[in-house]
Amino acid sequence: MDGNGRWAENKEKPRYEGHQAGLKTLSKVIEFVYKYKISHLSVYAFSSENWLRPNSEVKNLLTLFEKAIDDNFNFLIENKICFHLLGNISKFPKSLQKKIENLKDYTRKNNKFHFYLAANYGSREELLFAAEKLKIHRKPITETIFKKAMYVPKLPDVDLLIRTGGETRLSNFLLWQSAYAEIYFTKILWPDFNKKNLDNALSFFDKKVRKFGKIN
Ligand code: FPP
């Protein structure tokens, strides 16, 4: 969800307003994706490198996460959405950690739609986390065994990865899970990303012939 800051700066607004607008876009995107019966959606909200931003921006983002949980708690439950957290939340304020755990617990059994929020997430950290867990494993490590040691083993491989904001890199996001992802880059800044842009990304994906290394 890249481009919140630039969106705000272009409008001579504080960066925080870009993140607020980004949250609104996220709500709409969840709604569209849900209606399209896509069953899994993962979003990159806060990378492990984002701590290097000014304190005030980090604080604003953490406050926004708490507000987002408070405002959407009932929506997630009513729509049978299962909430997953990808990342290490131990550095987050205790109140936010509690809200995240509570939301995970309440939605654990839902299976209509799976929403994965990557927060304090870094793919290399996730891979090291899995490797560390498997240190004492004596038998050969297969892909299945490795996958089970990751943050959320249930998270399926990524089919379509969308990056907004014009950059053409993965920035340490779901590197293992995106091994065969179709990648769609767009210059649209995240707060401006709308249904038409989503439809364009989905038709880009529809046109792909996915061979997974085979000839046909
Ligand atoms: C990257 O844009 C975006 C983020 C670091 C934060 C993403 C957060 C949201 C979309 C809102 C909150 C979401 C939840 C789930 C509560 P950037 O700030 O790096 O933009 P820039 O590259 O234009 O500076």
PDB file of C-alpha atoms and ligand atoms in Angstrom:
ATOM      1  CA  MET A   1       0.000   0.000   0.000  1.00  0.00           C
ATOM      2  CA  ASP A   2       2.662   2.470  -1.100  1.00  0.00           C
ATOM      3  CA  GLY A   3       2.211   6.166  -1.768  1.00  0.00           C
ATOM      4  CA  ASN A   4       0.323   7.515   1.243  1.00  0.00           C
ATOM      5  CA  GLY A   5       3.029  10.009   2.113  1.00  0.00           C
ATOM      6  CA  ARG A   6       3.392  11.379  -1.423  1.00  0.00           C
ATOM      7  CA  TRP A   7      -0.392  11.587  -1.792  1.00  0.00           C
ATOM      8  CA  ALA A   8      -0.526  13.815   1.273  1.00  0.00           C
ATOM      9  CA  GLU A   9       2.534  15.878   0.284  1.00  0.00           C
ATOM     10  CA  ASN A  10       1.050  16.496  -3.192  1.00  0.00           C
ATOM     11  CA  LYS A  11      -1.957  18.003  -1.443  1.00  0.00           C
ATOM     12  CA  GLU A  12       0.203  19.934   1.026  1.00  0.00           C
ATOM     13  CA  LYS A  13      -1.241  17.909   3.860  1.00  0.00           C
ATOM     14  CA  PRO A  14       0.619  16.167   6.700  1.00  0.00           C
ATOM     15  CA  ARG A  15       1.735  12.603   5.881  1.00  0.00           C
ATOM     16  CA  TYR A  16      -0.610  11.307   8.550  1.00  0.00           C
ATOM     17  CA  GLU A  17      -3.578  12.330   6.427  1.00  0.00           C
ATOM     18  CA  GLY A  18      -2.165  10.161   3.660  1.00  0.00           C
ATOM     19  CA  HIS A  19      -2.248   7.159   5.983  1.00  0.00           C
ATOM     20  CA  GLN A  20      -5.801   8.019   7.030  1.00  0.00           C
ATOM     21  CA  ALA A  21      -6.824   8.174   3.377  1.00  0.00           C
ATOM     22  CA  GLY A  22      -4.931   4.902   2.840  1.00  0.00           C
ATOM     23  CA  LEU A  23      -7.008   3.252   5.526  1.00  0.00           C
ATOM     24  CA  LYS A  24     -10.202   4.330   3.751  1.00  0.00           C
ATOM     25  CA  THR A  25      -8.884   2.829   0.513  1.00  0.00           C
ATOM     26  CA  LEU A  26      -8.092  -0.393   2.340  1.00  0.00           C
ATOM     27  CA  SER A  27     -11.670  -0.669   3.653  1.00  0.00           C
ATOM     28  CA  LYS A  28     -13.027  -0.258   0.115  1.00  0.00           C
ATOM     29  CA  VAL A  29     -10.566  -2.747  -1.354  1.00  0.00           C
ATOM     30  CA  ILE A  30     -11.537  -5.341   1.281  1.00  0.00           C
ATOM     31  CA  GLU A  31     -15.169  -4.819   0.323  1.00  0.00           C
ATOM     32  CA  PHE A  32     -14.509  -5.287  -3.434  1.00  0.00           C
ATOM     33  CA  VAL A  33     -12.255  -8.292  -2.954  1.00  0.00           C
ATOM     34  CA  TYR A  34     -14.793  -9.876  -0.620  1.00  0.00           C
ATOM     35  CA  LYS A  35     -17.575  -9.345  -3.172  1.00  0.00           C
ATOM     36  CA  TYR A  36     -15.409 -10.946  -5.857  1.00  0.00           C
ATOM     37  CA  LYS A  37     -15.212 -14.024  -3.636  1.00  0.00           C
ATOM     38  CA  ILE A  38     -11.441 -13.851  -3.458  1.00  0.00           C
ATOM     39  CA  SER A  39     -10.770 -15.742  -0.256  1.00  0.00           C
ATOM     40  CA  HIS A  40      -7.388 -14.374   0.904  1.00  0.00           C
ATOM     41  CA  LEU A  41      -6.056 -10.827   1.029  1.00  0.00           C
ATOM     42  CA  SER A  42      -2.735  -9.779   2.567  1.00  0.00           C
ATOM     43  CA  VAL A  43      -1.639  -6.180   3.000  1.00  0.00           C
ATOM     44  CA  TYR A  44       1.699  -4.671   3.957  1.00  0.00           C
ATOM     45  CA  ALA A  45       0.918  -2.017   6.560  1.00  0.00           C
ATOM     46  CA  PHE A  46       4.181  -1.630   8.482  1.00  0.00           C
ATOM     47  CA  SER A  47       7.548  -3.097   7.617  1.00  0.00           C
ATOM     48  CA  SER A  48      10.240  -3.916  10.146  1.00  0.00           C
ATOM     49  CA  GLU A  49      12.194  -1.059   8.554  1.00  0.00           C
ATOM     50  CA  ASN A  50       9.392   1.468   9.092  1.00  0.00           C
ATOM     51  CA  TRP A  51      10.624   1.992  12.702  1.00  0.00           C
ATOM     52  CA  LEU A  52      13.306   4.166  11.100  1.00  0.00           C
ATOM     53  CA  ARG A  53      10.683   6.811  10.231  1.00  0.00           C
ATOM     54  CA  PRO A  54      10.301   9.870  12.474  1.00  0.00           C
ATOM     55  CA  ASN A  55       8.818   8.983  15.877  1.00  0.00           C
ATOM     56  CA  SER A  56       5.724  11.049  15.245  1.00  0.00           C
ATOM     57  CA  GLU A  57       4.872   9.137  12.042  1.00  0.00           C
ATOM     58  CA  VAL A  58       5.409   5.755  13.741  1.00  0.00           C
ATOM     59  CA  LYS A  59       3.215   6.859  16.640  1.00  0.00           C
ATOM     60  CA  ASN A  60       0.517   8.053  14.251  1.00  0.00           C
ATOM     61  CA  LEU A  61       0.546   4.766  12.382  1.00  0.00           C
ATOM     62  CA  LEU A  62       0.284   2.718  15.576  1.00  0.00           C
ATOM     63  CA  THR A  63      -2.619   4.871  16.762  1.00  0.00           C
ATOM     64  CA  LEU A  64      -4.288   4.386  13.380  1.00  0.00           C
ATOM     65  CA  PHE A  65      -3.927   0.573  13.671  1.00  0.00           C
ATOM     66  CA  GLU A  66      -5.710   0.665  17.040  1.00  0.00           C
ATOM     67  CA  LYS A  67      -8.471   2.844  15.650  1.00  0.00           C
ATOM     68  CA  ALA A  68      -8.837   0.579  12.621  1.00  0.00           C
ATOM     69  CA  ILE A  69      -9.305  -2.449  14.879  1.00  0.00           C
ATOM     70  CA  ASP A  70     -11.843  -0.641  17.086  1.00  0.00           C
ATOM     71  CA  ASP A  71     -13.817   0.618  14.085  1.00  0.00           C
ATOM     72  CA  ASN A  72     -13.830  -2.674  12.171  1.00  0.00           C
ATOM     73  CA  PHE A  73     -14.096  -5.288  14.925  1.00  0.00           C
ATOM     74  CA  ASN A  74     -17.818  -5.898  14.396  1.00  0.00           C
ATOM     75  CA  PHE A  75     -17.556  -5.741  10.610  1.00  0.00           C
ATOM     76  CA  LEU A  76     -14.993  -8.562  10.635  1.00  0.00           C
ATOM     77  CA  ILE A  77     -17.121 -10.705  12.927  1.00  0.00           C
ATOM     78  CA  GLU A  78     -20.407 -10.075  11.091  1.00  0.00           C
ATOM     79  CA  ASN A  79     -18.830 -10.948   7.747  1.00  0.00           C
ATOM     80  CA  LYS A  80     -17.112 -14.078   9.040  1.00  0.00           C
ATOM     81  CA  ILE A  81     -13.671 -12.733   8.245  1.00  0.00           C
ATOM     82  CA  CYS A  82     -10.696 -14.427   9.859  1.00  0.00           C
ATOM     83  CA  PHE A  83      -8.008 -11.941  10.924  1.00  0.00           C
ATOM     84  CA  HIS A  84      -4.335 -12.960  10.878  1.00  0.00           C
ATOM     85  CA  LEU A  85      -1.304 -10.960  11.874  1.00  0.00           C
ATOM     86  CA  LEU A  86       1.963 -11.430  10.011  1.00  0.00           C
ATOM     87  CA  GLY A  87       4.902 -10.112  11.942  1.00  0.00           C
ATOM     88  CA  ASN A  88       6.416  -9.648  15.345  1.00  0.00           C
ATOM     89  CA  ILE A  89       4.114  -7.503  17.444  1.00  0.00           C
ATOM     90  CA  SER A  90       6.160  -7.622  20.658  1.00  0.00           C
ATOM     91  CA  LYS A  91       7.496  -4.084  20.009  1.00  0.00           C
ATOM     92  CA  PHE A  92       3.986  -2.630  19.671  1.00  0.00           C
ATOM     93  CA  PRO A  93       2.288  -0.854  22.597  1.00  0.00           C
ATOM     94  CA  LYS A  94       0.641  -3.337  24.991  1.00  0.00           C
ATOM     95  CA  SER A  95      -2.836  -1.957  24.239  1.00  0.00           C
ATOM     96  CA  LEU A  96      -2.386  -2.632  20.512  1.00  0.00           C
ATOM     97  CA  GLN A  97      -0.973  -6.101  21.149  1.00  0.00           C
ATOM     98  CA  LYS A  98      -4.046  -6.889  23.265  1.00  0.00           C
ATOM     99  CA  LYS A  99      -6.431  -5.672  20.561  1.00  0.00           C
ATOM    100  CA  ILE A 100      -4.648  -7.737  17.912  1.00  0.00           C
ATOM    101  CA  GLU A 101      -4.721 -10.906  20.034  1.00  0.00           C
ATOM    102  CA  ASN A 102      -8.367 -10.318  20.892  1.00  0.00           C
ATOM    103  CA  LEU A 103      -9.338  -9.844  17.256  1.00  0.00           C
ATOM    104  CA  LYS A 104      -7.406 -12.964  16.241  1.00  0.00           C
ATOM    105  CA  ASP A 105      -9.186 -14.956  18.963  1.00  0.00           C
ATOM    106  CA  TYR A 106     -12.654 -13.709  18.101  1.00  0.00           C
ATOM    107  CA  THR A 107     -12.285 -14.396  14.400  1.00  0.00           C
ATOM    108  CA  ARG A 108     -10.236 -17.606  14.641  1.00  0.00           C
ATOM    109  CA  LYS A 109     -13.010 -19.900  13.433  1.00  0.00           C
ATOM    110  CA  ASN A 110     -14.195 -17.718  10.564  1.00  0.00           C
ATOM    111  CA  ASN A 111     -13.402 -19.091   7.168  1.00  0.00           C
ATOM    112  CA  LYS A 112     -15.330 -17.100   4.591  1.00  0.00           C
ATOM    113  CA  PHE A 113     -12.461 -14.690   3.969  1.00  0.00           C
ATOM    114  CA  HIS A 114      -8.940 -14.504   5.362  1.00  0.00           C
ATOM    115  CA  PHE A 115      -7.362 -11.121   5.940  1.00  0.00           C
ATOM    116  CA  TYR A 116      -3.646 -10.966   6.745  1.00  0.00           C
ATOM    117  CA  LEU A 117      -2.193  -7.772   8.106  1.00  0.00           C
ATOM    118  CA  ALA A 118       1.582  -7.572   7.822  1.00  0.00           C
ATOM    119  CA  ALA A 119       2.697  -5.313  10.652  1.00  0.00           C
ATOM    120  CA  ASN A 120       6.278  -5.078  11.884  1.00  0.00           C
ATOM    121  CA  TYR A 121       6.814  -7.604   9.125  1.00  0.00           C
ATOM    122  CA  GLY A 122       9.937  -8.424   7.168  1.00  0.00           C
ATOM    123  CA  SER A 123      10.233 -11.482   4.975  1.00  0.00           C
ATOM    124  CA  ARG A 124      13.861 -12.161   5.887  1.00  0.00           C
ATOM    125  CA  GLU A 125      12.932 -12.027   9.566  1.00  0.00           C
ATOM    126  CA  GLU A 126      10.120 -14.462   8.934  1.00  0.00           C
ATOM    127  CA  LEU A 127      12.506 -16.875   7.192  1.00  0.00           C
ATOM    128  CA  LEU A 128      14.994 -16.605  10.068  1.00  0.00           C
ATOM    129  CA  PHE A 129      12.150 -17.152  12.550  1.00  0.00           C
ATOM    130  CA  ALA A 130      11.246 -20.395  10.772  1.00  0.00           C
ATOM    131  CA  ALA A 131      14.880 -21.504  10.504  1.00  0.00           C
ATOM    132  CA  GLU A 132      15.418 -20.828  14.212  1.00  0.00           C
ATOM    133  CA  LYS A 133      12.339 -22.912  15.104  1.00  0.00           C
ATOM    134  CA  LEU A 134      13.658 -25.790  12.995  1.00  0.00           C
ATOM    135  CA  LYS A 135      17.181 -25.777  14.455  1.00  0.00           C
ATOM    136  CA  ILE A 136      16.434 -28.846  16.550  1.00  0.00           C
ATOM    137  CA  HIS A 137      14.703 -30.667  13.705  1.00  0.00           C
ATOM    138  CA  ARG A 138      16.685 -33.796  12.985  1.00  0.00           C
ATOM    139  CA  LYS A 139      15.065 -35.026   9.758  1.00  0.00           C
ATOM    140  CA  PRO A 140      15.570 -33.358   6.346  1.00  0.00           C
ATOM    141  CA  ILE A 141      13.563 -30.162   6.070  1.00  0.00           C
ATOM    142  CA  THR A 142      10.966 -30.238   3.320  1.00  0.00           C
ATOM    143  CA  GLU A 143       9.013 -27.272   1.959  1.00  0.00           C
ATOM    144  CA  THR A 144       5.959 -28.470   3.914  1.00  0.00           C
ATOM    145  CA  ILE A 145       7.885 -28.629   7.175  1.00  0.00           C
ATOM    146  CA  PHE A 146       9.452 -25.214   6.550  1.00  0.00           C
ATOM    147  CA  LYS A 147       6.092 -23.641   5.721  1.00  0.00           C
ATOM    148  CA  LYS A 148       4.648 -24.905   8.997  1.00  0.00           C
ATOM    149  CA  ALA A 149       7.331 -23.035  10.923  1.00  0.00           C
ATOM    150  CA  MET A 150       6.482 -19.647   9.394  1.00  0.00           C
ATOM    151  CA  TYR A 151       4.400 -16.891  11.036  1.00  0.00           C
ATOM    152  CA  VAL A 152       1.030 -18.057   9.673  1.00  0.00           C
ATOM    153  CA  PRO A 153       1.413 -21.500   8.086  1.00  0.00           C
ATOM    154  CA  LYS A 154      -2.089 -21.277   6.621  1.00  0.00           C
ATOM    155  CA  LEU A 155      -1.209 -18.340   4.375  1.00  0.00           C
ATOM    156  CA  PRO A 156      -1.305 -19.743   0.834  1.00  0.00           C
ATOM    157  CA  ASP A 157       1.110 -18.835  -1.946  1.00  0.00           C
ATOM    158  CA  VAL A 158       0.486 -15.405  -3.415  1.00  0.00           C
ATOM    159  CA  ASP A 159      -1.257 -15.466  -6.812  1.00  0.00           C
ATOM    160  CA  LEU A 160      -1.286 -11.752  -7.530  1.00  0.00           C
ATOM    161  CA  LEU A 161       0.913  -9.161  -5.862  1.00  0.00           C
ATOM    162  CA  ILE A 162      -0.019  -5.524  -6.389  1.00  0.00           C
ATOM    163  CA  ARG A 163       2.379  -2.720  -5.539  1.00  0.00           C
ATOM    164  CA  THR A 164       1.105   0.835  -5.824  1.00  0.00           C
ATOM    165  CA  GLY A 165       3.153   4.031  -5.772  1.00  0.00           C
ATOM    166  CA  GLY A 166       5.433   3.429  -8.747  1.00  0.00           C
ATOM    167  CA  GLU A 167       8.300   1.512  -7.160  1.00  0.00           C
ATOM    168  CA  THR A 168       9.140  -1.801  -8.804  1.00  0.00           C
ATOM    169  CA  ARG A 169      10.521  -3.856  -5.944  1.00  0.00           C
ATOM    170  CA  LEU A 170       9.200  -6.281  -3.360  1.00  0.00           C
ATOM    171  CA  SER A 171      10.657  -4.524  -0.299  1.00  0.00           C
ATOM    172  CA  ASN A 172      11.004  -7.686   1.796  1.00  0.00           C
ATOM    173  CA  PHE A 173       7.342  -8.714   1.476  1.00  0.00           C
ATOM    174  CA  LEU A 174       6.293 -12.389   1.396  1.00  0.00           C
ATOM    175  CA  LEU A 175       9.400 -13.484  -0.517  1.00  0.00           C
ATOM    176  CA  TRP A 176       8.816 -17.202   0.097  1.00  0.00           C
ATOM    177  CA  GLN A 177       5.079 -17.028  -0.607  1.00  0.00           C
ATOM    178  CA  SER A 178       5.524 -14.939  -3.769  1.00  0.00           C
ATOM    179  CA  ALA A 179       7.858 -17.392  -5.522  1.00  0.00           C
ATOM    180  CA  TYR A 180       5.313 -17.766  -8.355  1.00  0.00           C
ATOM    181  CA  ALA A 181       3.271 -14.613  -7.866  1.00  0.00           C
ATOM    182  CA  GLU A 182       2.222 -12.524 -10.834  1.00  0.00           C
ATOM    183  CA  ILE A 183       3.417  -9.026  -9.993  1.00  0.00           C
ATOM    184  CA  TYR A 184       1.473  -5.917 -10.929  1.00  0.00           C
ATOM    185  CA  PHE A 185       3.125  -2.543 -10.465  1.00  0.00           C
ATOM    186  CA  THR A 186       1.140   0.644 -10.788  1.00  0.00           C
ATOM    187  CA  LYS A 187       2.070   4.309 -10.383  1.00  0.00           C
ATOM    188  CA  ILE A 188      -1.250   5.031  -8.697  1.00  0.00           C
ATOM    189  CA  LEU A 189      -0.673   6.205  -5.125  1.00  0.00           C
ATOM    190  CA  TRP A 190      -2.442   3.911  -2.652  1.00  0.00           C
ATOM    191  CA  PRO A 191      -5.065   6.435  -1.428  1.00  0.00           C
ATOM    192  CA  ASP A 192      -6.150   6.904  -5.078  1.00  0.00           C
ATOM    193  CA  PHE A 193      -6.364   3.175  -5.824  1.00  0.00           C
ATOM    194  CA  ASN A 194      -9.977   2.460  -6.761  1.00  0.00           C
ATOM    195  CA  LYS A 195     -12.241  -0.289  -8.108  1.00  0.00           C
ATOM    196  CA  LYS A 196     -11.183   0.357 -11.702  1.00  0.00           C
ATOM    197  CA  ASN A 197      -7.509   0.000 -10.748  1.00  0.00           C
ATOM    198  CA  LEU A 198      -8.280  -3.230  -8.906  1.00  0.00           C
ATOM    199  CA  ASP A 199     -10.198  -4.532 -11.923  1.00  0.00           C
ATOM    200  CA  ASN A 200      -7.214  -3.686 -14.157  1.00  0.00           C
ATOM    201  CA  ALA A 201      -4.901  -5.646 -11.871  1.00  0.00           C
ATOM    202  CA  LEU A 202      -7.296  -8.595 -11.855  1.00  0.00           C
ATOM    203  CA  SER A 203      -7.599  -8.651 -15.637  1.00  0.00           C
ATOM    204  CA  PHE A 204      -3.773  -8.483 -15.891  1.00  0.00           C
ATOM    205  CA  PHE A 205      -3.784 -11.619 -13.714  1.00  0.00           C
ATOM    206  CA  ASP A 206      -6.566 -13.301 -15.729  1.00  0.00           C
ATOM    207  CA  LYS A 207      -4.522 -12.977 -18.914  1.00  0.00           C
ATOM    208  CA  LYS A 208      -1.530 -14.798 -17.435  1.00  0.00           C
ATOM    209  CA  VAL A 209      -0.850 -18.374 -18.360  1.00  0.00           C
ATOM    210  CA  ARG A 210       0.633 -19.837 -15.201  1.00  0.00           C
ATOM    211  CA  LYS A 211       2.912 -22.749 -15.934  1.00  0.00           C
ATOM    212  CA  PHE A 212       4.869 -23.012 -12.679  1.00  0.00           C
ATOM    213  CA  GLY A 213       8.009 -24.060 -14.545  1.00  0.00           C
ATOM    214  CA  LYS A 214       6.233 -26.539 -16.821  1.00  0.00           C
ATOM    215  CA  ILE A 215       5.811 -26.164 -20.602  1.00  0.00           C
ATOM    216  CA  ASN A 216       1.992 -26.151 -20.529  1.00  0.00           C
TER     217      ASN A 216
HETATM  218  C1  FPP B   1       3.543   3.189   2.652  1.00  0.00           C
HETATM  219  O1  FPP B   1       3.376   4.476   2.099  1.00  0.00           O
HETATM  220  C2  FPP B   1       2.486   2.942   3.614  1.00  0.00           C
HETATM  221  C3  FPP B   1       2.691   2.683   4.934  1.00  0.00           C
HETATM  222  C4  FPP B   1       4.028   2.589   5.538  1.00  0.00           C
HETATM  223  C5  FPP B   1       1.552   2.535   5.860  1.00  0.00           C
HETATM  224  C6  FPP B   1       0.351   1.816   5.334  1.00  0.00           C
HETATM  225  C7  FPP B   1      -0.806   2.138   6.178  1.00  0.00           C
HETATM  226  C8  FPP B   1      -2.080   2.302   5.754  1.00  0.00           C
HETATM  227  C9  FPP B   1      -2.511   2.063   4.365  1.00  0.00           C
HETATM  228  C10 FPP B   1      -3.123   2.763   6.680  1.00  0.00           C
HETATM  229  C11 FPP B   1      -3.369   1.973   7.869  1.00  0.00           C
HETATM  230  C12 FPP B   1      -3.650   0.550   7.640  1.00  0.00           C
HETATM  231  C13 FPP B   1      -4.172  -0.231   8.613  1.00  0.00           C
HETATM  232  C14 FPP B   1      -4.308  -1.668   8.373  1.00  0.00           C
HETATM  233  C15 FPP B   1      -4.629   0.292   9.899  1.00  0.00           C
HETATM  234  P1  FPP B   1       4.491   5.585   2.351  1.00  0.00           P
HETATM  235  O2  FPP B   1       4.160   6.283   3.616  1.00  0.00           O
HETATM  236  O3  FPP B   1       5.836   4.951   2.319  1.00  0.00           O
HETATM  237  O4  FPP B   1       4.267   6.507   1.131  1.00  0.00           O
HETATM  238  P2  FPP B   1       5.380   7.329   0.327  1.00  0.00           P
HETATM  239  O5  FPP B   1       6.274   6.325  -0.346  1.00  0.00           O
HETATM  240  O6  FPP B   1       4.581   8.111  -0.636  1.00  0.00           O
HETATM  241  O7  FPP B   1       6.102   8.190   1.329  1.00  0.00           O
END
